[in-house]
XYZ file of N, CA and C in Angstrom:
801
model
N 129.580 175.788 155.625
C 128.559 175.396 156.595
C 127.179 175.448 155.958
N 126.744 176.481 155.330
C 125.450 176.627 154.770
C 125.466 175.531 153.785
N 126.634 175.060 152.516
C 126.404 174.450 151.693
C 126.312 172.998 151.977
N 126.595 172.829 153.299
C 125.886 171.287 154.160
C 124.884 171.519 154.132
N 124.607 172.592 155.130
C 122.884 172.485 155.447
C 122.184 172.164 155.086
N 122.284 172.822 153.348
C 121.634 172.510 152.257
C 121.585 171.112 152.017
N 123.034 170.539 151.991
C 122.956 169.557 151.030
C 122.366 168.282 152.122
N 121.839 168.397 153.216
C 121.792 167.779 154.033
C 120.268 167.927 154.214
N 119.485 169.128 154.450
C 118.125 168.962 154.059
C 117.836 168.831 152.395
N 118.577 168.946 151.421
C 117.649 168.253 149.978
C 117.959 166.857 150.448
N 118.873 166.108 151.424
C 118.923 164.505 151.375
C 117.722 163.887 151.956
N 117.446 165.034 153.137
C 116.262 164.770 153.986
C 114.931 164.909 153.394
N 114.916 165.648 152.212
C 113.852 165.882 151.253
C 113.316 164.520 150.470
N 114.268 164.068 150.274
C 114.353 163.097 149.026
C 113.823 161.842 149.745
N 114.789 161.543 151.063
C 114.232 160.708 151.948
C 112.864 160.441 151.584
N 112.483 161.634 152.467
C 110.907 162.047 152.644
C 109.915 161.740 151.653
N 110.678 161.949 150.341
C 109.484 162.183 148.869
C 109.524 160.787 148.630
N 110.847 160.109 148.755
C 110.612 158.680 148.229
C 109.573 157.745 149.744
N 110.137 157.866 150.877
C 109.257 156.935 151.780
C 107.764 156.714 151.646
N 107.443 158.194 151.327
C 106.176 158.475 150.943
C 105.548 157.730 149.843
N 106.208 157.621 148.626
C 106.278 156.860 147.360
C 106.226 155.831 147.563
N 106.444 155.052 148.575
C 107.128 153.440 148.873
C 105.108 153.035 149.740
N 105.022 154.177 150.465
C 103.983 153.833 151.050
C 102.592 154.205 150.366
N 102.983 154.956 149.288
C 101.472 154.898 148.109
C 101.217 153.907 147.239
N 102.403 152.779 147.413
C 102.619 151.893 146.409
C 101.259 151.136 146.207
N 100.792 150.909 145.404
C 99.421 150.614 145.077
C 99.166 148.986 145.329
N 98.394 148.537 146.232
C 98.457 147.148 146.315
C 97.164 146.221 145.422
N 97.902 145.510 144.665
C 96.225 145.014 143.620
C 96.485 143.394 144.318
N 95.313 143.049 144.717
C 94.983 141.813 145.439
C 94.519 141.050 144.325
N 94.616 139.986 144.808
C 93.604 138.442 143.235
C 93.434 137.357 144.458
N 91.676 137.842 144.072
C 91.109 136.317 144.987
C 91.714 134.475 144.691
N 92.005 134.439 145.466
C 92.115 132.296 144.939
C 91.059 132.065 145.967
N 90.219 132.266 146.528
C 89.409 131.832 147.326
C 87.603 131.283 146.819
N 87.385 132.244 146.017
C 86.084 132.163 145.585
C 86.433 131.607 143.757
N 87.405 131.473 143.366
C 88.319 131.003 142.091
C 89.160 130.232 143.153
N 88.567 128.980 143.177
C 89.998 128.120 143.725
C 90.210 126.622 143.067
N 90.750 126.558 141.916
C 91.213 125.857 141.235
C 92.497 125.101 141.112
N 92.579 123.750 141.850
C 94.043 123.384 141.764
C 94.050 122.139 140.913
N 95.624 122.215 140.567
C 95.573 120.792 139.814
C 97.247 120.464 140.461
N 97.299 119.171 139.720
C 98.283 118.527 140.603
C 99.814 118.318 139.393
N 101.015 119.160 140.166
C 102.267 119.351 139.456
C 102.732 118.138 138.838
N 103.223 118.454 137.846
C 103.163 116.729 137.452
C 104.852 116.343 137.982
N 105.712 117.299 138.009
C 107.475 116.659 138.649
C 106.881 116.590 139.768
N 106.404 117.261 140.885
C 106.090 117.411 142.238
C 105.329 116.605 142.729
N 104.305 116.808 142.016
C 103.155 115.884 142.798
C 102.170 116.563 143.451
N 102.593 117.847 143.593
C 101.820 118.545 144.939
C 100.787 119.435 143.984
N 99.767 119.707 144.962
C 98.287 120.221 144.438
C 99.156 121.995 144.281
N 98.695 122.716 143.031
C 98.970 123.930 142.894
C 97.821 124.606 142.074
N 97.438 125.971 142.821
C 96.813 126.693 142.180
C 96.383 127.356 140.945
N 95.853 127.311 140.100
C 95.712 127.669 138.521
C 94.922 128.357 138.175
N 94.528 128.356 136.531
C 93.545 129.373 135.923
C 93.390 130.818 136.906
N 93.796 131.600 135.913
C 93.223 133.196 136.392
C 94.638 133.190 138.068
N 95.118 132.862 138.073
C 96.145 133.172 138.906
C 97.696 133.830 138.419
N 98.056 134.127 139.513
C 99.334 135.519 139.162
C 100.378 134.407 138.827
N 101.051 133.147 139.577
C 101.523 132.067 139.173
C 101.520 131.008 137.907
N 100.477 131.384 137.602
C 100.065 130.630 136.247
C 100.833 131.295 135.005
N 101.662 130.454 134.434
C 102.093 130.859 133.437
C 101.577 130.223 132.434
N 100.523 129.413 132.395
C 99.766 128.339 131.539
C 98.819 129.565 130.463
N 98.678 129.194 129.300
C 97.410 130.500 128.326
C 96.350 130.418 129.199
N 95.709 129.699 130.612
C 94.967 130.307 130.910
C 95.137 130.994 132.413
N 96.675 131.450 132.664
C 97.280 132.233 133.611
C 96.948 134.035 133.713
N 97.271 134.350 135.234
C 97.722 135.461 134.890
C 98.821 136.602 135.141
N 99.457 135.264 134.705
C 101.215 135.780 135.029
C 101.565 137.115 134.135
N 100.790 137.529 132.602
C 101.611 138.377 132.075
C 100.418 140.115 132.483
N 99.427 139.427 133.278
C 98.692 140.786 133.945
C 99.131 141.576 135.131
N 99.594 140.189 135.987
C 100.389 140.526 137.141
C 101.603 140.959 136.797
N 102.478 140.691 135.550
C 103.734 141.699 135.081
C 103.801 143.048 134.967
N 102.390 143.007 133.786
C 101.790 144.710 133.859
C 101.475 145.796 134.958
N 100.810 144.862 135.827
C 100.627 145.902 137.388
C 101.746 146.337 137.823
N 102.930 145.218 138.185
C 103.654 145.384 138.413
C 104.759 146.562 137.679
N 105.013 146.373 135.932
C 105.378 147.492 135.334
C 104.729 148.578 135.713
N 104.099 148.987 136.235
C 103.358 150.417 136.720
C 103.284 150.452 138.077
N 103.833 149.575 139.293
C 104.528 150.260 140.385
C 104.071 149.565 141.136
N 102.629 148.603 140.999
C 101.729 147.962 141.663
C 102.672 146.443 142.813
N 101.817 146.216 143.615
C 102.286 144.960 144.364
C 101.153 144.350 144.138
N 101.690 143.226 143.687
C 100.637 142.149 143.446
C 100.539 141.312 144.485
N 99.289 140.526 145.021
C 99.139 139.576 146.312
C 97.964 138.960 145.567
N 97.970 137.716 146.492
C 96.874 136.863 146.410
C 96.436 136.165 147.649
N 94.754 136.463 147.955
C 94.039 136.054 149.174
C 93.423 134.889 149.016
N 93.892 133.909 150.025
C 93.225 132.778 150.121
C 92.078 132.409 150.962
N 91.220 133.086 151.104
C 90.635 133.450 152.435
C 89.447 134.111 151.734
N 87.975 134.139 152.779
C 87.210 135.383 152.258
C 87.676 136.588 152.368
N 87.300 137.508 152.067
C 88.140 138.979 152.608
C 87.492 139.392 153.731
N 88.377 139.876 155.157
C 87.892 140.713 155.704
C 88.542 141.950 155.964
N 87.807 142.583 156.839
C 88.001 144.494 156.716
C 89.733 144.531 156.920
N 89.901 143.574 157.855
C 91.522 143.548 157.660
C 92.065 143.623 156.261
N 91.506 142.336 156.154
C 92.424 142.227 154.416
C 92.385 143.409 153.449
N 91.378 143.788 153.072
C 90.662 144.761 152.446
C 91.556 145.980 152.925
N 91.469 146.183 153.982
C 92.398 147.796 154.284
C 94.051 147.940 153.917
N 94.332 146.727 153.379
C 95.398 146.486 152.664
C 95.238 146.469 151.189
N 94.431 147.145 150.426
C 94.477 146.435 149.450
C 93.799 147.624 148.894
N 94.302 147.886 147.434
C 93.104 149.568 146.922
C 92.750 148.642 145.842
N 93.322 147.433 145.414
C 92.246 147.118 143.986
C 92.350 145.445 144.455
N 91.225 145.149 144.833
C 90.891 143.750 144.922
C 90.010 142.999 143.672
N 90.299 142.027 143.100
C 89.966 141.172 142.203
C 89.308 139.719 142.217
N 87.758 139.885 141.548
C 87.401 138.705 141.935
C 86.720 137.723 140.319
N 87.154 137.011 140.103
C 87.573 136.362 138.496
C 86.897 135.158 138.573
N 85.945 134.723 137.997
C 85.514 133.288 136.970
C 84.793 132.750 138.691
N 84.163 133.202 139.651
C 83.610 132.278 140.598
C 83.352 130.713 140.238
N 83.517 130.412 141.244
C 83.968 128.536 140.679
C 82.251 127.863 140.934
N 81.574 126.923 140.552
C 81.155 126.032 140.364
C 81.664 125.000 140.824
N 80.908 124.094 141.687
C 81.011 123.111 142.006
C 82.260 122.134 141.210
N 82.031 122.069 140.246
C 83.127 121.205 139.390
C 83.893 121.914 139.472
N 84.270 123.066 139.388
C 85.402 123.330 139.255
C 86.755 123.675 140.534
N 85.791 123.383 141.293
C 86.351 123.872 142.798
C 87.384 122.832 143.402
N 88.425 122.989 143.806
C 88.642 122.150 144.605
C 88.349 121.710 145.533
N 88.129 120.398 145.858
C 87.300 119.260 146.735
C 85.671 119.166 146.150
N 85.330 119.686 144.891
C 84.311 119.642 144.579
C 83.269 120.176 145.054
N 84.013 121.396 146.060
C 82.593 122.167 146.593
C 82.918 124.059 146.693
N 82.481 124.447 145.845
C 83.030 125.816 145.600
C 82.663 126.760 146.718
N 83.925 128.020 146.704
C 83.338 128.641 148.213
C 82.681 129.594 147.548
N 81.450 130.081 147.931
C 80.206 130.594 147.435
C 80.551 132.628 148.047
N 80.153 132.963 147.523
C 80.382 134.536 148.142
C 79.099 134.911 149.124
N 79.437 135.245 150.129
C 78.653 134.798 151.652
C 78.755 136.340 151.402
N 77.137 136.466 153.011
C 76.458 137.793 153.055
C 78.170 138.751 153.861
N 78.477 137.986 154.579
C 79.811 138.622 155.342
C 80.783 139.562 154.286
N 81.251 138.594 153.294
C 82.162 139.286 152.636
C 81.636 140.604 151.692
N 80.083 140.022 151.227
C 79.564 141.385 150.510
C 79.391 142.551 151.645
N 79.057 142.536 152.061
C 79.060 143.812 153.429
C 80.321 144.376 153.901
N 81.903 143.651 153.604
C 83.036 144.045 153.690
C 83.392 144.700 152.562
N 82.916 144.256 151.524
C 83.291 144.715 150.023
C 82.413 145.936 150.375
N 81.222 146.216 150.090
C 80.569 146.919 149.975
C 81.141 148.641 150.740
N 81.403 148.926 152.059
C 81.723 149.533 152.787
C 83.302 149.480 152.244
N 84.219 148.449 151.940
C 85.412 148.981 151.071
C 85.738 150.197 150.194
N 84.799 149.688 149.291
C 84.100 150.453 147.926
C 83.747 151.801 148.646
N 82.776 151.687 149.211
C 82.308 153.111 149.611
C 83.465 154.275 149.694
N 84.428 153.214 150.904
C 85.760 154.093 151.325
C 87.070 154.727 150.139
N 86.868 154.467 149.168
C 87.721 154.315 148.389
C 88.279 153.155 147.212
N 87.986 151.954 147.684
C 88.187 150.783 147.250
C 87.869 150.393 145.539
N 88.739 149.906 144.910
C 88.362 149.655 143.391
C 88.211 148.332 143.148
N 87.033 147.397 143.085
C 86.451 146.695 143.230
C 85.993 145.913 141.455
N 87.154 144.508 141.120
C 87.067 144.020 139.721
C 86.517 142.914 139.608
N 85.334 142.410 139.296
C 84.295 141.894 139.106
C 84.136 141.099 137.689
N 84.953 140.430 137.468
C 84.828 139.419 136.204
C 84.333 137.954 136.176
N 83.370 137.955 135.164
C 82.336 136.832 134.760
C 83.138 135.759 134.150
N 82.529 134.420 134.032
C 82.485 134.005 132.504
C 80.919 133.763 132.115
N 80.762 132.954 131.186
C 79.834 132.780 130.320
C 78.913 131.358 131.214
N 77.584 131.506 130.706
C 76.412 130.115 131.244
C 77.380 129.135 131.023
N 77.176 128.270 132.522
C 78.365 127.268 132.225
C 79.672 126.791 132.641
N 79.825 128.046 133.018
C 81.367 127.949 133.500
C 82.002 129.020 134.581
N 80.572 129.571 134.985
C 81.339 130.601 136.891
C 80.001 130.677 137.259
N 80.058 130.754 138.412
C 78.879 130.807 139.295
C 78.176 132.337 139.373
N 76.613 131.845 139.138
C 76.269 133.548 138.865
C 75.108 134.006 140.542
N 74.562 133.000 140.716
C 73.491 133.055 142.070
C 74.077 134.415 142.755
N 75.267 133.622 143.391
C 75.764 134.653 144.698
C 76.923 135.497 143.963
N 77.526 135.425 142.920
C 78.364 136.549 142.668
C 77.455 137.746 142.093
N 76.130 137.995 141.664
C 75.379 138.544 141.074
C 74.703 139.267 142.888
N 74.605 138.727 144.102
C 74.323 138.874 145.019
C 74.960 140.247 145.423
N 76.737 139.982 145.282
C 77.457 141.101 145.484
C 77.452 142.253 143.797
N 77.246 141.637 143.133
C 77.336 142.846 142.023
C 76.338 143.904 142.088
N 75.038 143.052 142.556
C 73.796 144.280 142.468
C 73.885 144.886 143.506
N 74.651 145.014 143.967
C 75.246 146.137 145.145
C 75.430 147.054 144.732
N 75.865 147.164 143.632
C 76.753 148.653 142.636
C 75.648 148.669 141.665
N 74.628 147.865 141.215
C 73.745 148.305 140.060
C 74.254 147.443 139.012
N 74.689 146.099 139.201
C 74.850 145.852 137.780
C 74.756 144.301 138.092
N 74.699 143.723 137.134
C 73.814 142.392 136.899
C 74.399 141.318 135.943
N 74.972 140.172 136.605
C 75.075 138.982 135.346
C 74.517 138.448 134.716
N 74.245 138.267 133.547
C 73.031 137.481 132.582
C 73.768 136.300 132.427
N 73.236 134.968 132.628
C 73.262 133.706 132.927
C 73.236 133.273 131.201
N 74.539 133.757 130.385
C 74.512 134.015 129.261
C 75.511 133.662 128.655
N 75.673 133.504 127.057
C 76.765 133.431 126.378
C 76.796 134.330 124.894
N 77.932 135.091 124.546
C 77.370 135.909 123.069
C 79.190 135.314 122.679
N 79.681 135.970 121.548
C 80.647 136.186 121.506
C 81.190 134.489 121.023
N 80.867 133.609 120.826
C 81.124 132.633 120.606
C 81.926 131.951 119.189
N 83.092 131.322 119.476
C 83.694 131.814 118.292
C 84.103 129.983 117.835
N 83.923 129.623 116.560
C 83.899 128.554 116.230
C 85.270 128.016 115.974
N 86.332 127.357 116.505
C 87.906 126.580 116.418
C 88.257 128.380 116.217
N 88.867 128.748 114.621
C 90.041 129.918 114.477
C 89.186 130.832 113.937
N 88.048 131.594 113.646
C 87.188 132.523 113.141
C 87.219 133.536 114.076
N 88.470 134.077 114.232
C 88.538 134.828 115.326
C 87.599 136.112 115.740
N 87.141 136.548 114.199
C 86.914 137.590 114.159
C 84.884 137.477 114.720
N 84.843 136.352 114.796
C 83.409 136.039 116.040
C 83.957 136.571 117.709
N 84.915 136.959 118.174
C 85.219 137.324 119.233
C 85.636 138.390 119.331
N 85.461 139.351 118.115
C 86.054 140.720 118.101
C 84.361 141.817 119.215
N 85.267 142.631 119.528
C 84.902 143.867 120.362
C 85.223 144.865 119.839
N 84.745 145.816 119.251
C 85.071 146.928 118.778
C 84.721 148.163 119.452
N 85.836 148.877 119.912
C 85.596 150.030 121.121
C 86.024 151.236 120.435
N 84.721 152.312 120.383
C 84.498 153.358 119.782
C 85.574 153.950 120.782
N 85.233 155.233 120.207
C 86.289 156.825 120.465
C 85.294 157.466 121.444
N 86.133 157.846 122.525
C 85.481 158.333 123.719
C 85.279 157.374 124.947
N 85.562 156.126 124.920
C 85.207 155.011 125.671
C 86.463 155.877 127.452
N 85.372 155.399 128.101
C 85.994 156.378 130.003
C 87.525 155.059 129.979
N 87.685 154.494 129.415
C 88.670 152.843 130.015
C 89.640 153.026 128.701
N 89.263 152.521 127.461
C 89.662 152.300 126.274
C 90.291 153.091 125.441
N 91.186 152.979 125.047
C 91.114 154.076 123.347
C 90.387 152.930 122.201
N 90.234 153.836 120.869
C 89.500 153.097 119.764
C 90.616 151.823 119.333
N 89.940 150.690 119.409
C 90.620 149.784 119.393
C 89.508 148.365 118.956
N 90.591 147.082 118.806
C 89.618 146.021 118.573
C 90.162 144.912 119.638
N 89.235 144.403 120.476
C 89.120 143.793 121.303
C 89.001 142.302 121.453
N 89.725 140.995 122.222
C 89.363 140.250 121.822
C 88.636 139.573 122.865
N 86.943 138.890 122.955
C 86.715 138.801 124.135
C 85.586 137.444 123.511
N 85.597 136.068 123.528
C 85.000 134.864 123.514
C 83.786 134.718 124.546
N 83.100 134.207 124.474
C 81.592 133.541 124.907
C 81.926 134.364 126.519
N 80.968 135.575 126.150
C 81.256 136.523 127.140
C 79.356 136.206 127.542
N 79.559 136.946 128.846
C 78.044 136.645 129.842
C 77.877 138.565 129.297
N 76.840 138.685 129.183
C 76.012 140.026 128.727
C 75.713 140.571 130.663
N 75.915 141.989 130.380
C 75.407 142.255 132.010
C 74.429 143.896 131.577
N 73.892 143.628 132.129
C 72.737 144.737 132.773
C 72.964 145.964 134.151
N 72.722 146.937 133.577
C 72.959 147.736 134.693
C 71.521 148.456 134.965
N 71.770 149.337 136.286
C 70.589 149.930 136.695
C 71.851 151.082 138.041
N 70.972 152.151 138.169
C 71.401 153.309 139.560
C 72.593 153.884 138.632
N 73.319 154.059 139.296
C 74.283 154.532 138.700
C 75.658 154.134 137.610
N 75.143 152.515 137.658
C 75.964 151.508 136.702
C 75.899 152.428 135.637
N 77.013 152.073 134.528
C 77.367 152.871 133.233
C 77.615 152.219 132.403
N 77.142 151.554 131.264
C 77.286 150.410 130.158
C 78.801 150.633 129.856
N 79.589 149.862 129.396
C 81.176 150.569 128.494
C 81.366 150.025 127.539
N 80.749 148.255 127.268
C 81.576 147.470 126.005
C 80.259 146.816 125.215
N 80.041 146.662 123.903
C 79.242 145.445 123.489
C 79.664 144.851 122.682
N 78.931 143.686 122.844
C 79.660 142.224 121.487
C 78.202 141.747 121.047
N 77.553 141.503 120.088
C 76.398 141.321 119.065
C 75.506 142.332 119.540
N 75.263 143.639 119.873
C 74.368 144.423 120.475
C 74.366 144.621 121.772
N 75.133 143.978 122.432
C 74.545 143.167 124.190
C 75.504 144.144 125.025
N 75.095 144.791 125.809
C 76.546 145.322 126.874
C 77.252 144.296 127.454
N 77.941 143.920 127.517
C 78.946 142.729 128.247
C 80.269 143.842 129.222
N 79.685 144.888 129.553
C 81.033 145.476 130.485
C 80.479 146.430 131.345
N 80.894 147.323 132.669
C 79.670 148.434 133.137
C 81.102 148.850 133.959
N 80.724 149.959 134.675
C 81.850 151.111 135.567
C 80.529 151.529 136.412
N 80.808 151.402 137.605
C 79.934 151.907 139.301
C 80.959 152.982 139.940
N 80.504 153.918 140.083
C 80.839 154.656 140.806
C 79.805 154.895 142.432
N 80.335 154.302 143.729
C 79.674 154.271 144.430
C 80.780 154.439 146.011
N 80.087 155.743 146.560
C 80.977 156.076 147.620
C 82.105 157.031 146.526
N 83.183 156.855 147.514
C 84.539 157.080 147.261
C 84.944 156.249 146.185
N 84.444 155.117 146.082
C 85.325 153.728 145.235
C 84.724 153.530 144.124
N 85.331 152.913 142.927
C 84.489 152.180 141.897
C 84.623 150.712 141.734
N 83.528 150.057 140.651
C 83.789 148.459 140.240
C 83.474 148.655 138.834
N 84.254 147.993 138.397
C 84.488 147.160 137.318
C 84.192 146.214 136.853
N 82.720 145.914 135.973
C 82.493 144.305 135.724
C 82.880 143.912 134.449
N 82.886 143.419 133.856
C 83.406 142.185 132.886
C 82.833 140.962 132.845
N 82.146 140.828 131.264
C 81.562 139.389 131.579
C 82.476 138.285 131.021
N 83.587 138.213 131.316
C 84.539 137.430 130.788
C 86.303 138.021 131.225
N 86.870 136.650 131.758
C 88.113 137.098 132.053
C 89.290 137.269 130.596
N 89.067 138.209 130.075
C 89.476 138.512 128.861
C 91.110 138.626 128.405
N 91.533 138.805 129.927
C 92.938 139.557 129.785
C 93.714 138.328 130.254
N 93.489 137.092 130.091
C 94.421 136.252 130.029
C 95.186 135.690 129.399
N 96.763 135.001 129.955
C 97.901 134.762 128.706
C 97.649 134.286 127.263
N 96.788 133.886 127.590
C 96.776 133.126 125.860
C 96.505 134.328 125.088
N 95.688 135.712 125.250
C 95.366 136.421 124.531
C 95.946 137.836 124.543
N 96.910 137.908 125.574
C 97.977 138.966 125.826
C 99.510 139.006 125.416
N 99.738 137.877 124.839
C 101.070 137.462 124.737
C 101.470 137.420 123.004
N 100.423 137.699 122.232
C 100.974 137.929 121.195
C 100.968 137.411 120.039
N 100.733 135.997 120.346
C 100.954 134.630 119.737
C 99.828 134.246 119.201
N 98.711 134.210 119.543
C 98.198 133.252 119.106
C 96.925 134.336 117.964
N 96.522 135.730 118.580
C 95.471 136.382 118.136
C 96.579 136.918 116.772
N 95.389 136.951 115.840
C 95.233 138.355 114.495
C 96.122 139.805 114.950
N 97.083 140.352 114.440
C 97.921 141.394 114.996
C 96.623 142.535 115.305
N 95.548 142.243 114.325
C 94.713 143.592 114.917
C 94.061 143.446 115.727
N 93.942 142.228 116.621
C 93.401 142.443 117.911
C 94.596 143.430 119.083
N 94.143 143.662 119.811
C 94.790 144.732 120.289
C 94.843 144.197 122.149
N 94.161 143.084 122.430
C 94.463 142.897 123.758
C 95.377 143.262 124.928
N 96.793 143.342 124.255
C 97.767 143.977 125.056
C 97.914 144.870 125.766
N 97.560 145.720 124.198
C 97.541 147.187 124.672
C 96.166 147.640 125.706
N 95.267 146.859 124.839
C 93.774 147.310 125.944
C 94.344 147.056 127.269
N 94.913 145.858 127.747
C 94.968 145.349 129.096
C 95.786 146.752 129.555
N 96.772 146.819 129.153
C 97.794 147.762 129.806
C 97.038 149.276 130.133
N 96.106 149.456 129.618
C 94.924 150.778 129.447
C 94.044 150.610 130.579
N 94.142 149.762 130.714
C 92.679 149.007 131.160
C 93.478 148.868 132.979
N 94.504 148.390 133.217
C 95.771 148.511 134.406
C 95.559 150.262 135.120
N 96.233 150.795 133.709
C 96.351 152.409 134.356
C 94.926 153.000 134.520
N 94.037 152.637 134.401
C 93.148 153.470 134.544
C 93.172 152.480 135.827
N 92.524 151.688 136.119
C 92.597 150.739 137.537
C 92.996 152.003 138.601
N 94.755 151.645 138.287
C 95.277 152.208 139.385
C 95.250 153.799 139.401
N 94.977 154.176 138.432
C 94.353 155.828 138.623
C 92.993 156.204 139.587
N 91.923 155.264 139.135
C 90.584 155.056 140.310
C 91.165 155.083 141.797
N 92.319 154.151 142.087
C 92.709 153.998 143.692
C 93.032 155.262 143.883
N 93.836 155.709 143.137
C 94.192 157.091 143.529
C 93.325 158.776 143.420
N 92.252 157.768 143.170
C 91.436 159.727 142.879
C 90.352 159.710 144.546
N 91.038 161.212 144.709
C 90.553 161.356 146.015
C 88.867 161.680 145.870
């Protein structure tokens, strides 16, 4: 009788430890809304979403980032929509990548980041929320209103390009990340015609490429953000193939993941 009991509350234990587990599961969101880029399937016909997306298996996808989250426990989603407090309360790491430009938008008119959604983000963040903020370079993402929501946290897009690397001279796109870095181990980085950013309050510089900070960490509220002046961690440069073995992208990304989902989780 007792050796039921037992074996009947450790079942009820386990229950318990895993449901719990199931419901900490870490949810990392990826905007297509303010990045909404489609092009048209060529067997199908039908308009499909691209660049910087979890679907994209194209070198400029981000099918093998969304693998990584996923190898570490994460649920990956993607919002088509601005975010609101709804969405957001679903979500501990929301992602917002390459803001579109007019050209690049589908229907030729990009959705702009409105006072609404920064005031949802903002109060996210406060609560806990880990908030990823990636640029590109003058030229090619919209800086007006995504710079609107960044200087929220203290940090700033420069309407810029460094890092510029001529056809295969790869080593014009190297990043070199000292010992001690809060994100990184010492490593070499590979990161092309990156936008330089500026911080101020409590922003924290983390990366440079020709002198320039091009990276920052906010700690604000409960939550942090993450900027990036360049979506760095995409297939073409994670997969193996195409970079110098001593670039190290992989591994950074996968570093760069766990610390992510470590932020959601620090009380």
């Amino acid at each position: 009788m007792t050796k039921n009991i037992l074996k009947i509350f450790a079942l009820g234990t386990l229950l318990t430890f895993s449901f719990s587990n199931a419901q900490q599961k870490p949810k990392v969101v990826l905007d297509n809304f303010f990045n909404n880029e489609k092009k048209e399937n060529k067997e199908t016909k039908a308009l499909e979403s691209w660049h910087y997306t979890w679907n994209d298996t194209t070198n400029g996808g981000f099918s093998l980032l969304g693998e990584i989250f996923q190898k570490q426990g994460a649920e990956i989603s993607t919002l088509t929509t601005a975010p609101t407090k709804k969405d957001l309360k679903n979500a501990n790491i929301y992602i917002i990548v390459d803001a579109d430009i007019d050209k690049e938008a589908y229907g030729g008119k990009a959705n702009l980041i409105d006072t609404k959604s920064i005031k949802n983000l903002v109060k996210w963040v406060e609560k806990g929320g880990v908030l990823v903020l990636m640029s590109n370079d003058k030229g090619n993402s919209e800086f007006e209103n995504f710079n609107k929501l960044a200087e929220k946290f203290g940090i700033h897009f420069n309407e810029d390009s460094y890092n510029r690397v001529q056809k295969r001279e790869f080593e014009q796109g190297k990043v070199i990340v000292s010992s001690g870095n809060e994100v990184f181990s010492e490593q070499k980085l590979y990161m092309k015609e990156v936008a330089t950013i500026s911080v101020k309050n409590s922003a924290k510089e983390l990366l440079s490429a020709e002198g320039k900070n091009i990276a920052a960490i906010a700690k604000i509220g409960k939550g942090t953000v993450f900027a990036l002046g360049d979506p760095w961690c995409y297939n073409e440069y994670i997969d193996g193939k195409k970079l110098p073995a001593d670039f190290t992208n992989e591994q950074g990304t996968e570093e760069w993941v766990k610390w992510l989902l470590k932020q959601a989780f620090k009380k």
